[in-house]
Amino acid sequence: AAASWNGSSELFGADRVERLLRELGGVPAAAVLRRVQYEVRDFTGGRLADDLCMIAMRVSAEPDAKAVS
């Protein structure tokens, strides 16, 4: 997503991705992916020069006591 360009040769960029992710904190992963895809398509005018591959995962602030053995 960060490597997507618009018609003005402007890069979507990691800063925009980071801002979106901060804004969407606590939102289900599938909704985050849909929103990022929407924002990238909006930014590029719906034209992607390449495929768009995204992975979402939830990271807990505290380690799971059961997972650490």
Short mmCIF file of C-alpha atoms in Angstrom, two decimals:
data_model
loop_
_atom_site.label_atom_id
_atom_site.label_comp_id
_atom_site.label_asym_id
_atom_site.label_seq_id
_atom_site.Cartn_x
_atom_site.Cartn_y
_atom_site.Cartn_z
CA ALA A 1 0.00 0.00 0.00
CA ALA A 2 2.81 2.41 0.88
CA ALA A 3 4.35 2.05 -2.60
CA SER A 4 1.20 3.23 -4.44
CA TRP A 5 1.42 6.36 -6.59
CA ASN A 6 -1.27 8.85 -7.61
CA GLY A 7 -1.64 10.75 -10.89
CA SER A 8 0.58 13.57 -9.56
CA SER A 9 3.48 11.15 -9.02
CA GLU A 10 2.95 11.41 -5.27
CA LEU A 11 3.67 8.33 -3.14
CA PHE A 12 1.00 7.08 -0.70
CA GLY A 13 3.89 6.43 1.68
CA ALA A 14 4.57 4.82 5.01
CA ASP A 15 3.50 7.97 6.89
CA ARG A 16 -0.04 7.71 5.52
CA VAL A 17 -0.16 3.99 6.31
CA GLU A 18 1.07 4.63 9.86
CA ARG A 19 -1.45 7.44 10.38
CA LEU A 20 -4.28 5.17 9.20
CA LEU A 21 -3.18 2.32 11.46
CA ARG A 22 -3.02 4.63 14.49
CA GLU A 23 -6.46 6.00 13.62
CA LEU A 24 -7.87 2.47 13.34
CA GLY A 25 -6.43 1.08 16.58
CA GLY A 26 -8.82 -1.42 18.13
CA VAL A 27 -10.77 -1.95 14.89
CA PRO A 28 -11.07 -5.57 13.68
CA ALA A 29 -8.30 -6.60 11.27
CA ALA A 30 -10.66 -7.21 8.32
CA ALA A 31 -12.06 -3.68 8.69
CA VAL A 32 -8.53 -2.24 8.80
CA LEU A 33 -7.67 -4.00 5.54
CA ARG A 34 -10.86 -2.74 3.87
CA ARG A 35 -10.17 0.84 5.01
CA VAL A 36 -6.53 0.81 3.86
CA GLN A 37 -7.60 -0.61 0.50
CA TYR A 38 -10.28 2.10 0.19
CA GLU A 39 -7.80 4.87 1.06
CA VAL A 40 -5.18 3.59 -1.42
CA ARG A 41 -7.74 3.29 -4.22
CA ASP A 42 -9.07 6.76 -3.42
CA PHE A 43 -5.52 8.18 -3.41
CA THR A 44 -4.65 6.58 -6.74
CA GLY A 45 -7.95 7.42 -8.40
CA GLY A 46 -8.80 3.71 -8.46
CA ARG A 47 -5.81 2.84 -10.64
CA LEU A 48 -3.17 0.59 -9.13
CA ALA A 49 0.07 0.14 -11.07
CA ASP A 50 0.61 -3.24 -9.42
CA ASP A 51 -1.18 -5.67 -7.16
CA LEU A 52 -2.03 -4.71 -3.60
CA CYS A 53 -1.01 -7.24 -0.97
CA MET A 54 -1.77 -6.63 2.70
CA ILE A 55 -1.55 -8.73 5.85
CA ALA A 56 -3.10 -7.77 9.17
CA MET A 57 -2.35 -9.20 12.57
CA ARG A 58 -3.34 -8.21 16.04
CA VAL A 59 -0.49 -7.64 18.47
CA SER A 60 -1.20 -7.77 22.16
CA ALA A 61 0.39 -5.10 24.35
CA GLU A 62 1.17 -7.73 26.97
CA PRO A 63 2.58 -11.19 26.30
CA ASP A 64 0.20 -14.09 26.79
CA ALA A 65 1.35 -15.85 29.97
CA LYS A 66 0.26 -19.23 28.56
CA ALA A 67 2.35 -18.75 25.39
CA VAL A 68 5.53 -18.09 27.37
CA SER A 69 6.67 -21.35 28.89
#
